[in-house]
XYZ file of C-alpha atoms in Angstrom:
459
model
C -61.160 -153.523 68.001
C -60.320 -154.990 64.924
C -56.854 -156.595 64.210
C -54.020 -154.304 62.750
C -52.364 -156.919 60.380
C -54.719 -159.263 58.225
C -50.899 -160.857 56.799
C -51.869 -164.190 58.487
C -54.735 -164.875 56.477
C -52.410 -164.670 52.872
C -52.915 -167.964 52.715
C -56.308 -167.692 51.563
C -56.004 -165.536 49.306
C -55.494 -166.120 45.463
C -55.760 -163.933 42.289
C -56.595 -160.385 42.512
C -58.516 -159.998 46.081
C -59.105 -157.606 48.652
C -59.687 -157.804 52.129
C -61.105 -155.422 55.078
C -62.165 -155.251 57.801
C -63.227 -152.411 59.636
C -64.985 -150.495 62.542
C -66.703 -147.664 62.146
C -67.820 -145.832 66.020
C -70.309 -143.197 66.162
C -71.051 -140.979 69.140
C -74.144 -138.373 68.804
C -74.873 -135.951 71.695
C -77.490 -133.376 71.317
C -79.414 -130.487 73.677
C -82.308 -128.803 71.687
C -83.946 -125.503 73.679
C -81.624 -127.019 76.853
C -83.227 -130.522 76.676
C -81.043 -133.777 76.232
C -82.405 -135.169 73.105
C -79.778 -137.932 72.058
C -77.611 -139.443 73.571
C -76.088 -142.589 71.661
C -73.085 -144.419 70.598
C -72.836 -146.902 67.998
C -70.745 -149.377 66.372
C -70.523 -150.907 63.056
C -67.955 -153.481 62.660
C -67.134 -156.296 59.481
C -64.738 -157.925 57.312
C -65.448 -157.991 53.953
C -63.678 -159.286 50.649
C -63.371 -158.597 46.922
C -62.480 -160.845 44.027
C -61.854 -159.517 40.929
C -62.157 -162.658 38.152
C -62.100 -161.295 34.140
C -63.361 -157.787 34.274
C -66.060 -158.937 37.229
C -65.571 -158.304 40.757
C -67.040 -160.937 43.949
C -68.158 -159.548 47.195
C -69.076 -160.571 50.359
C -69.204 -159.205 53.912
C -69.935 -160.698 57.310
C -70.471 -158.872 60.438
C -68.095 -160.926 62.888
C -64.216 -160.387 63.336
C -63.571 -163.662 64.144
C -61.406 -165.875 61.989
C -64.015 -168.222 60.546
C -66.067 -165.242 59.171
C -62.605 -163.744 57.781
C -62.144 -167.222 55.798
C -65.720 -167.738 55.253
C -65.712 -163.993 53.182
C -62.650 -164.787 51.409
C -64.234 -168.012 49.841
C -67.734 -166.341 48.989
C -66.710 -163.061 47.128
C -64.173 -165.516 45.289
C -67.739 -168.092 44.750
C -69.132 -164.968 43.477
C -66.354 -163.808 41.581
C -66.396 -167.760 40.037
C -70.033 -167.346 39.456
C -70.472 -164.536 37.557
C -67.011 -164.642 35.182
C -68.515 -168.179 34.359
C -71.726 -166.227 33.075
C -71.030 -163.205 31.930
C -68.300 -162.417 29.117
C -66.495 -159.805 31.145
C -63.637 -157.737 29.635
C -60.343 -158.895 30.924
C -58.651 -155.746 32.344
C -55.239 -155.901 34.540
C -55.410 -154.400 37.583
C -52.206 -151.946 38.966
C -50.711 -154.407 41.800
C -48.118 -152.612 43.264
C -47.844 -152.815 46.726
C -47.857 -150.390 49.404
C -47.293 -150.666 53.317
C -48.806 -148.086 55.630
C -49.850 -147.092 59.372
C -51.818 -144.308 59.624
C -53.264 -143.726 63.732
C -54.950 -140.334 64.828
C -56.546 -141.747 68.170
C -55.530 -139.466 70.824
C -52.606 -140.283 73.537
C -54.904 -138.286 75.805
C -56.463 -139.670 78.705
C -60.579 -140.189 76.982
C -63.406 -138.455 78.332
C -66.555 -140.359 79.630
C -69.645 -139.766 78.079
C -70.773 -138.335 81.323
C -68.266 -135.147 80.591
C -68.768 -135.117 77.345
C -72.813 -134.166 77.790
C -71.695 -131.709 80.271
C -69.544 -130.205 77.889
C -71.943 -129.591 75.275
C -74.577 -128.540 77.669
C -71.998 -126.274 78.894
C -72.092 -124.210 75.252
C -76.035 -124.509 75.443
C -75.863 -122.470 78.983
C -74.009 -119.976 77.157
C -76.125 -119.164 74.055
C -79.391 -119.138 76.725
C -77.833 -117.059 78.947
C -76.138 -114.592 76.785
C -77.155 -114.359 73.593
C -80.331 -112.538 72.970
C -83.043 -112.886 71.252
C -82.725 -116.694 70.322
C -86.156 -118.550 70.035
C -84.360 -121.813 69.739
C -81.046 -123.352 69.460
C -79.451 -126.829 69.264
C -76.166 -127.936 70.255
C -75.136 -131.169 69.139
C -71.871 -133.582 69.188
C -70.883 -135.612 66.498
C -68.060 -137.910 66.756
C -66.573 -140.402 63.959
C -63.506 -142.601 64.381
C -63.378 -144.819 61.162
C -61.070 -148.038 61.775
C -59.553 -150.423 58.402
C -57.315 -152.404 58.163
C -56.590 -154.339 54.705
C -54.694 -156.561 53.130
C -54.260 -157.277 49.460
C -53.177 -160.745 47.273
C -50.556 -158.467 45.653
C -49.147 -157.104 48.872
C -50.588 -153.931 50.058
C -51.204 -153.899 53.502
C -52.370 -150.823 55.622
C -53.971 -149.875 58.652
C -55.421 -146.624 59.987
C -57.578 -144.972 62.390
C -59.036 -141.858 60.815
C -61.072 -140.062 63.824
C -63.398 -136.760 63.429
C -64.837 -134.737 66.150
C -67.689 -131.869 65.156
C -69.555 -129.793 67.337
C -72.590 -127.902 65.648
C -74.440 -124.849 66.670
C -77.742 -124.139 65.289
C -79.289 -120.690 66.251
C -83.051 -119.401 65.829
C -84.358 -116.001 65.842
C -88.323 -115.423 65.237
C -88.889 -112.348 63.281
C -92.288 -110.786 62.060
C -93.427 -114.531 63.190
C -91.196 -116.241 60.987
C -88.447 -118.251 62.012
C -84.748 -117.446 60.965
C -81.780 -119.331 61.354
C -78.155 -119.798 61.068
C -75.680 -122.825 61.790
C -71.926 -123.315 61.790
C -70.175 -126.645 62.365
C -66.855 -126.621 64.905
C -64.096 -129.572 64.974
C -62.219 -131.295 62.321
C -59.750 -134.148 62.223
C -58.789 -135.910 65.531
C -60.529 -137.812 68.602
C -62.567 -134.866 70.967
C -59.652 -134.091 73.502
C -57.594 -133.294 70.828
C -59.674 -131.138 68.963
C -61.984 -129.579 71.682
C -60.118 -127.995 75.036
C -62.839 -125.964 76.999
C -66.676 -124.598 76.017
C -65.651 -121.173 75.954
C -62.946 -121.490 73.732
C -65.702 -121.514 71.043
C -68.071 -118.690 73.007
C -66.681 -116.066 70.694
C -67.127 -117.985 67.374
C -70.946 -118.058 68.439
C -71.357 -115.047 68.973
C -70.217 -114.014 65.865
C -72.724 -116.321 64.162
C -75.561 -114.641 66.566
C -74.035 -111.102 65.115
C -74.564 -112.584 61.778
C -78.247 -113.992 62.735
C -79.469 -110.398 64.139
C -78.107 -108.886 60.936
C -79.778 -111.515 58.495
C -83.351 -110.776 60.676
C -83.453 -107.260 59.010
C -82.150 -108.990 55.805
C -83.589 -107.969 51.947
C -84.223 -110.174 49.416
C -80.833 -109.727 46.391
C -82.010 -108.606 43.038
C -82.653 -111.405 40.972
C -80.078 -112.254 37.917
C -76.593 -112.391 37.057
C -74.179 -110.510 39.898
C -70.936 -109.948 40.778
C -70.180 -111.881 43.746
C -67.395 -113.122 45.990
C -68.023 -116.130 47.414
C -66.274 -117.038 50.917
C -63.855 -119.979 50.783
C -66.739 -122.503 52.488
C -68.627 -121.953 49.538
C -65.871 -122.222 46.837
C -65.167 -124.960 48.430
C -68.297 -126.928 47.900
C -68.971 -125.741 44.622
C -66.054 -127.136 43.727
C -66.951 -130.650 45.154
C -70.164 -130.679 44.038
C -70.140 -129.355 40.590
C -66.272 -130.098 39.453
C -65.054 -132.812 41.515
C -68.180 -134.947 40.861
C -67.962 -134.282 37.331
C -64.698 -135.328 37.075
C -65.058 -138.940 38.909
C -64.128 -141.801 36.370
C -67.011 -143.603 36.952
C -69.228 -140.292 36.573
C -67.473 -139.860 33.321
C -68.819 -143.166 31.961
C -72.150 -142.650 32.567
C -71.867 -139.690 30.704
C -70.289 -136.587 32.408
C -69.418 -133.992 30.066
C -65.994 -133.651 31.730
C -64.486 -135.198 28.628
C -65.371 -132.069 26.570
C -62.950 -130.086 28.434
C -60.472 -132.521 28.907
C -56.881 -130.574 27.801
C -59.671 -127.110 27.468
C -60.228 -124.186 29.021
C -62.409 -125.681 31.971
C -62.373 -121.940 34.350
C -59.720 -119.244 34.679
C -56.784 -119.498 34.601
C -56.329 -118.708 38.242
C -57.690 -121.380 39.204
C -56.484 -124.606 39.927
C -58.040 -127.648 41.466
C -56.797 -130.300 43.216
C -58.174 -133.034 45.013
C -55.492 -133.899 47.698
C -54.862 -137.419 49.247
C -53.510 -136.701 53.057
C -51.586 -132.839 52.894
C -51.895 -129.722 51.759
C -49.714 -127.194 52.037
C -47.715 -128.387 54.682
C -51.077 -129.687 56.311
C -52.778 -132.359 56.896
C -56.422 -132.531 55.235
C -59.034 -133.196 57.204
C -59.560 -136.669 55.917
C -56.243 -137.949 55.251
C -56.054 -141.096 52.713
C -53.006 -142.395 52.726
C -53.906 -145.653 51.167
C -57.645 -146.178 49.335
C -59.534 -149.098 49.998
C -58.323 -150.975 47.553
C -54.991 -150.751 48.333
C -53.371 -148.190 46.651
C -51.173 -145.167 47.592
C -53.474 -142.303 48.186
C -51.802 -139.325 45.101
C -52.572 -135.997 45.155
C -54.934 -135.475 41.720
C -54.596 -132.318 39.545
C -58.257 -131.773 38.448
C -57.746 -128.068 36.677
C -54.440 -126.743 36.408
C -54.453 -122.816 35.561
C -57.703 -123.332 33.948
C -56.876 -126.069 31.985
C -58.728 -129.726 32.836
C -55.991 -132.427 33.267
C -57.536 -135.352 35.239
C -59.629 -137.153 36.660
C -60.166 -139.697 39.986
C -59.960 -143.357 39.878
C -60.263 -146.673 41.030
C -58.117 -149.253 39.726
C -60.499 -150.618 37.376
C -61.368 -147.129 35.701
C -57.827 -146.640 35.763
C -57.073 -149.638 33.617
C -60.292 -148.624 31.476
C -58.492 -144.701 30.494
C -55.164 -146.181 30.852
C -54.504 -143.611 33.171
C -52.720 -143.996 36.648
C -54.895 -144.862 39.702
C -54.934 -142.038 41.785
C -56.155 -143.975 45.313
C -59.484 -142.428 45.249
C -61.376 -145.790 45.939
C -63.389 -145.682 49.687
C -65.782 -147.422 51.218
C -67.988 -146.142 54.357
C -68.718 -149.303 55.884
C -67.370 -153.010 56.189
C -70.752 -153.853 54.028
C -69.904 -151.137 51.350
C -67.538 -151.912 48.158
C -65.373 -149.164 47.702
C -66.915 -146.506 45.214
C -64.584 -143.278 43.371
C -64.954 -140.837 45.853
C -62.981 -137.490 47.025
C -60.913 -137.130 49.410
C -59.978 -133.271 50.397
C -60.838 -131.373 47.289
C -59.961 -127.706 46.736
C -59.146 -124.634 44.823
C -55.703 -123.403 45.536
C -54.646 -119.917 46.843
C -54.353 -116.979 44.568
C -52.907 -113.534 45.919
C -55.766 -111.464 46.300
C -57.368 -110.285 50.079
C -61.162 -109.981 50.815
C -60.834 -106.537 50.811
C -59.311 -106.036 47.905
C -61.985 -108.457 46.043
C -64.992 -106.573 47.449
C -63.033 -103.427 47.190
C -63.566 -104.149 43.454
C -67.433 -104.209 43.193
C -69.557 -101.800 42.794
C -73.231 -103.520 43.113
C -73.249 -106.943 43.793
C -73.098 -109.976 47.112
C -70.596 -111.282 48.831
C -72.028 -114.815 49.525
C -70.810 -116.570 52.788
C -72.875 -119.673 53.806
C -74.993 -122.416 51.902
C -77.638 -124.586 53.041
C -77.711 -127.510 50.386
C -77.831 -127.778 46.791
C -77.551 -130.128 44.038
C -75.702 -130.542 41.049
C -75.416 -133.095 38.007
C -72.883 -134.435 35.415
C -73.272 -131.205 33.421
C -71.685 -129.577 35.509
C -75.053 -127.351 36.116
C -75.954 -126.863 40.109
C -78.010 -125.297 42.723
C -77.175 -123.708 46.097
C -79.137 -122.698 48.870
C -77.269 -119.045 50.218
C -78.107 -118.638 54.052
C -75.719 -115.715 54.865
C -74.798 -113.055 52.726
C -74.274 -109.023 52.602
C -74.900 -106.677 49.653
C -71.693 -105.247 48.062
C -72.555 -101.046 47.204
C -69.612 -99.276 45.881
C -67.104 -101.857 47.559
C -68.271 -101.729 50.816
C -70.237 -104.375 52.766
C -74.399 -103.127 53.380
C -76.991 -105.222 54.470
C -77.519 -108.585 55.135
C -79.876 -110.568 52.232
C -82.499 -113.497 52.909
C -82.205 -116.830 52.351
C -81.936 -117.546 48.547
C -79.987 -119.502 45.832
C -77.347 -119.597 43.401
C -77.175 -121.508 39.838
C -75.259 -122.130 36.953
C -72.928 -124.116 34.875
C -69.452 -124.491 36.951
C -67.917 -124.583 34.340
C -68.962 -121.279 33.129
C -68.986 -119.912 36.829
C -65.223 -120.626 36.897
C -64.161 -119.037 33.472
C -65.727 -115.596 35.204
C -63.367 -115.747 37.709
C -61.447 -112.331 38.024
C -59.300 -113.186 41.726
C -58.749 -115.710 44.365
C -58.001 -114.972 47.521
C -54.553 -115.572 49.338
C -56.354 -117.509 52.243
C -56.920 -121.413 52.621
C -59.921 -122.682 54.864
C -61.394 -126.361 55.234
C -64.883 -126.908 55.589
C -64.034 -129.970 58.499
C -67.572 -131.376 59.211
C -68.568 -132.594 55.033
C -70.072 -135.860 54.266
C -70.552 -136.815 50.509
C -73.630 -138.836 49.733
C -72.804 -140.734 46.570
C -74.398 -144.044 46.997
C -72.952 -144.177 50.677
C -72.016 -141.302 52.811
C -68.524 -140.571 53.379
C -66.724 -137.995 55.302
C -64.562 -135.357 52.620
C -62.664 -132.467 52.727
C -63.835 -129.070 51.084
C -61.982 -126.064 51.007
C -59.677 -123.285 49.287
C -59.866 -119.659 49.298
C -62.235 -116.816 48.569
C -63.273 -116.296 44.714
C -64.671 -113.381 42.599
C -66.835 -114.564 39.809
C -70.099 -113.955 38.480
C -72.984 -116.206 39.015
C -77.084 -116.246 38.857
C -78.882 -115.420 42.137
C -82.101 -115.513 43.012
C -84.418 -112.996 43.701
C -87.899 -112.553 46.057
């Protein structure tokens, strides 16, 4: 465990520094075709420290929590810091130093489950899906677990600690058809320790069979008709399009190596029902499912108005990039491990509600996809991206036909967004997300449902 309150070591601290320590604990249980495959727990634990000397930052890291190692840090990143400002003509830039006191704890006040009940839990689901649900040629059933543990303390008086835990279970289903394999998977869980967030196997029995429903449909699936369509695309996949081709685009240090978010800063950046918001800890009267209340470098974690009824009006920061655009820092500075510096990353990122149903959205088309699942995908400062579909139905004269095969979408978000003609009145979090700028971190995705028109591919 690592210590709550790093105030004792102030002493040792001088300038601009930061210092963290943290403990990151992994549990991975897995059953593949009924077989135990992994079984594992893991733990990563540091203390690390940052020095930030005329424009140039020190680092160091250490993989002990003992007090030596915490001094021992301290005095390296500011060697470093000494080092490098005595080579290098750095800009001097003043950082934002205002302080900000927090204690943040999800771990559960639930008695905790041995690892011994927690295989038999999951194996408990893979019973299930062999026993019920047929045809399945192969299936995997795993358990992912994730409780991520800082505490830091800052030279200009920021202190914080929290606990940020994440539970997942994931189903993956296989169906062989015409001696072809075809799959779907869906991801269960969210924010909070297991026995908070899981209760009993069968409470998710009926969630997989609805993905098997979806499988056996997608096995008589046809390939879309290549080209521009009319689609609605279901809030997980909103959601990550707006991650990975706005959110990305929009992160300060993106944006100097030459995003073309600048363009459409104060612009038309998408319709103007839609607005996009990365969000530090709550949303709606709920909290995200990766709350940052205070970044990793010490500031108060702000909610950050990306596109506001079309219109571009931010971006995320760090304090340094902050300083650089003179804008505010927004808290969006996270690390993944003790080792890591903290990078600009997002937090909970999503479109907000608009006040159209599904219905009424596909109600509206007359030949086009309603687009429910993705796979991967890719996208670049441009803005331009690429997204594996994996689920999807044909739209014919508003009314939901067959299932398609697995194939992709593209385009320019940007663009994407400006077609957008309604937005669904329902919110839904994608809980299971990792982002893997540089170092994999665990974000929130989400928002509603979106009509727009976007490039698909064909056979």
């Amino acid at each position: 465990m690592i210590d709550k309150d790093l105030s004792r070591f102030n002493n040792h601290i001088a300038g601009y520094t930061e210092l963290r320590m943290q403990d990151n604990r992994s549990l991975s249980v897995a059953f593949v075709k009924g077989n135990l495959m992994r079984n594992d727990y893991r733990s990563e634990s540091g203390v690390s420290a940052r020095v930030f000397r005329k424009g140039l930052w020190g680092f160091a890291s250490h993989p002990e929590l003992v007090d030596p190692a915490v001094t021992s840090v301290l005095k390296s990143a500011a060697d470093n810091a000494g080092f490098l400002s005595s080579k290098v003509d750095g800009e001097d830039i003043t950082l934002d130093r205002t302080p900000v006191t927090s204690h943040n704890d999800f771990s559960t006040n639930k008695p905790r489950l041995n690892r011994e009940s927690l295989v038999a839990f999951v194996k408990e689901i893979d019973n299930y899906i062999e026993t019920k649900l047929k045809p399945v040629s192969s299936r995997t059933v795993s358990l992912r677990c994730l409780d991520m543990e800082k505490s830091v303390v800052t030279s200009y008086g920021s202190r914080f600690y929290s606990m940020i835990p994440r539970s997942n279970i994931i189903v993956s289903l296989t169906v062989s058809k015409d001696g072809q394999p075809v799959d779907l998977y869906e991801v269960f869980g969210g924010l909070g320790q297991f026995e908070d967030v899981f209760h009993d196997p069968s409470d998710l029995f009926r969630e997989i069979d609805i993905l098997h429903e979806h499988l056996v449909k997608k096995c008589e699936g046809v390939f879309p008709q290549a080209g521009c369509a009319e689609c609605v695309l279901d809030s997980s996949l909103a959601g990550i399009l707006a991650h990975e081709a706005l959110g990305h685009t929009t992160e300060a240090d993106i944006i100097l190596g030459g995003s073309v978010a600048p363009d459409y800063m104060g612009k038309e950046a998408a319709s103007p029902l839609i607005t996009l918001i990365d969000f530090a800890h709550t949303a709606l009267e709920e909290t995200c499912p990766v709350p940052v209340y205070v970044d990793d470098e010490g500031t108060k974690g702000e909610d950050a108005v990306i596109i506001e009824k079309g219109i571009l009006k931010g971006y995320l920061h760090s304090k340094e990039t902050a300083a650089q655009f003179n804008h505010a820092p927004t808290g969006n500075a996270r690390a993944y491990s003790f080792s890591d510096e903290p990078l600009i990353r997002m937090r909970n990122t999503a479109i907000l509600p608009g006040g159209s149903t599904l219905e009424e959205m596909i109600d509206g088309i007359e030949d086009g996809y309603y687009l429910l699942k993705t796979s991967n995908g890719q996208a670049d400062s441009t803005g331009e991206f690429t997204f594996g579909i994996t689920l999807g139905y044909e739209i014919k004269g508003g009314r939901l036909k067959r299932a398609i095969k697995d194939t992709t979408i593209s385009g320019i978000a940007f663009d994407v967004l400006k077609t957008v003609s309604m937005v669904s009145k329902d919110m839904t979090w994608i809980n299971g997300g990792f982002c893997g700028k540089k170092q994999l971190i665990p974000v929130g995705m989400g928002g509603p449902a979106i009509k727009c028109k976007v490039t698909i591919g064909g056979k």
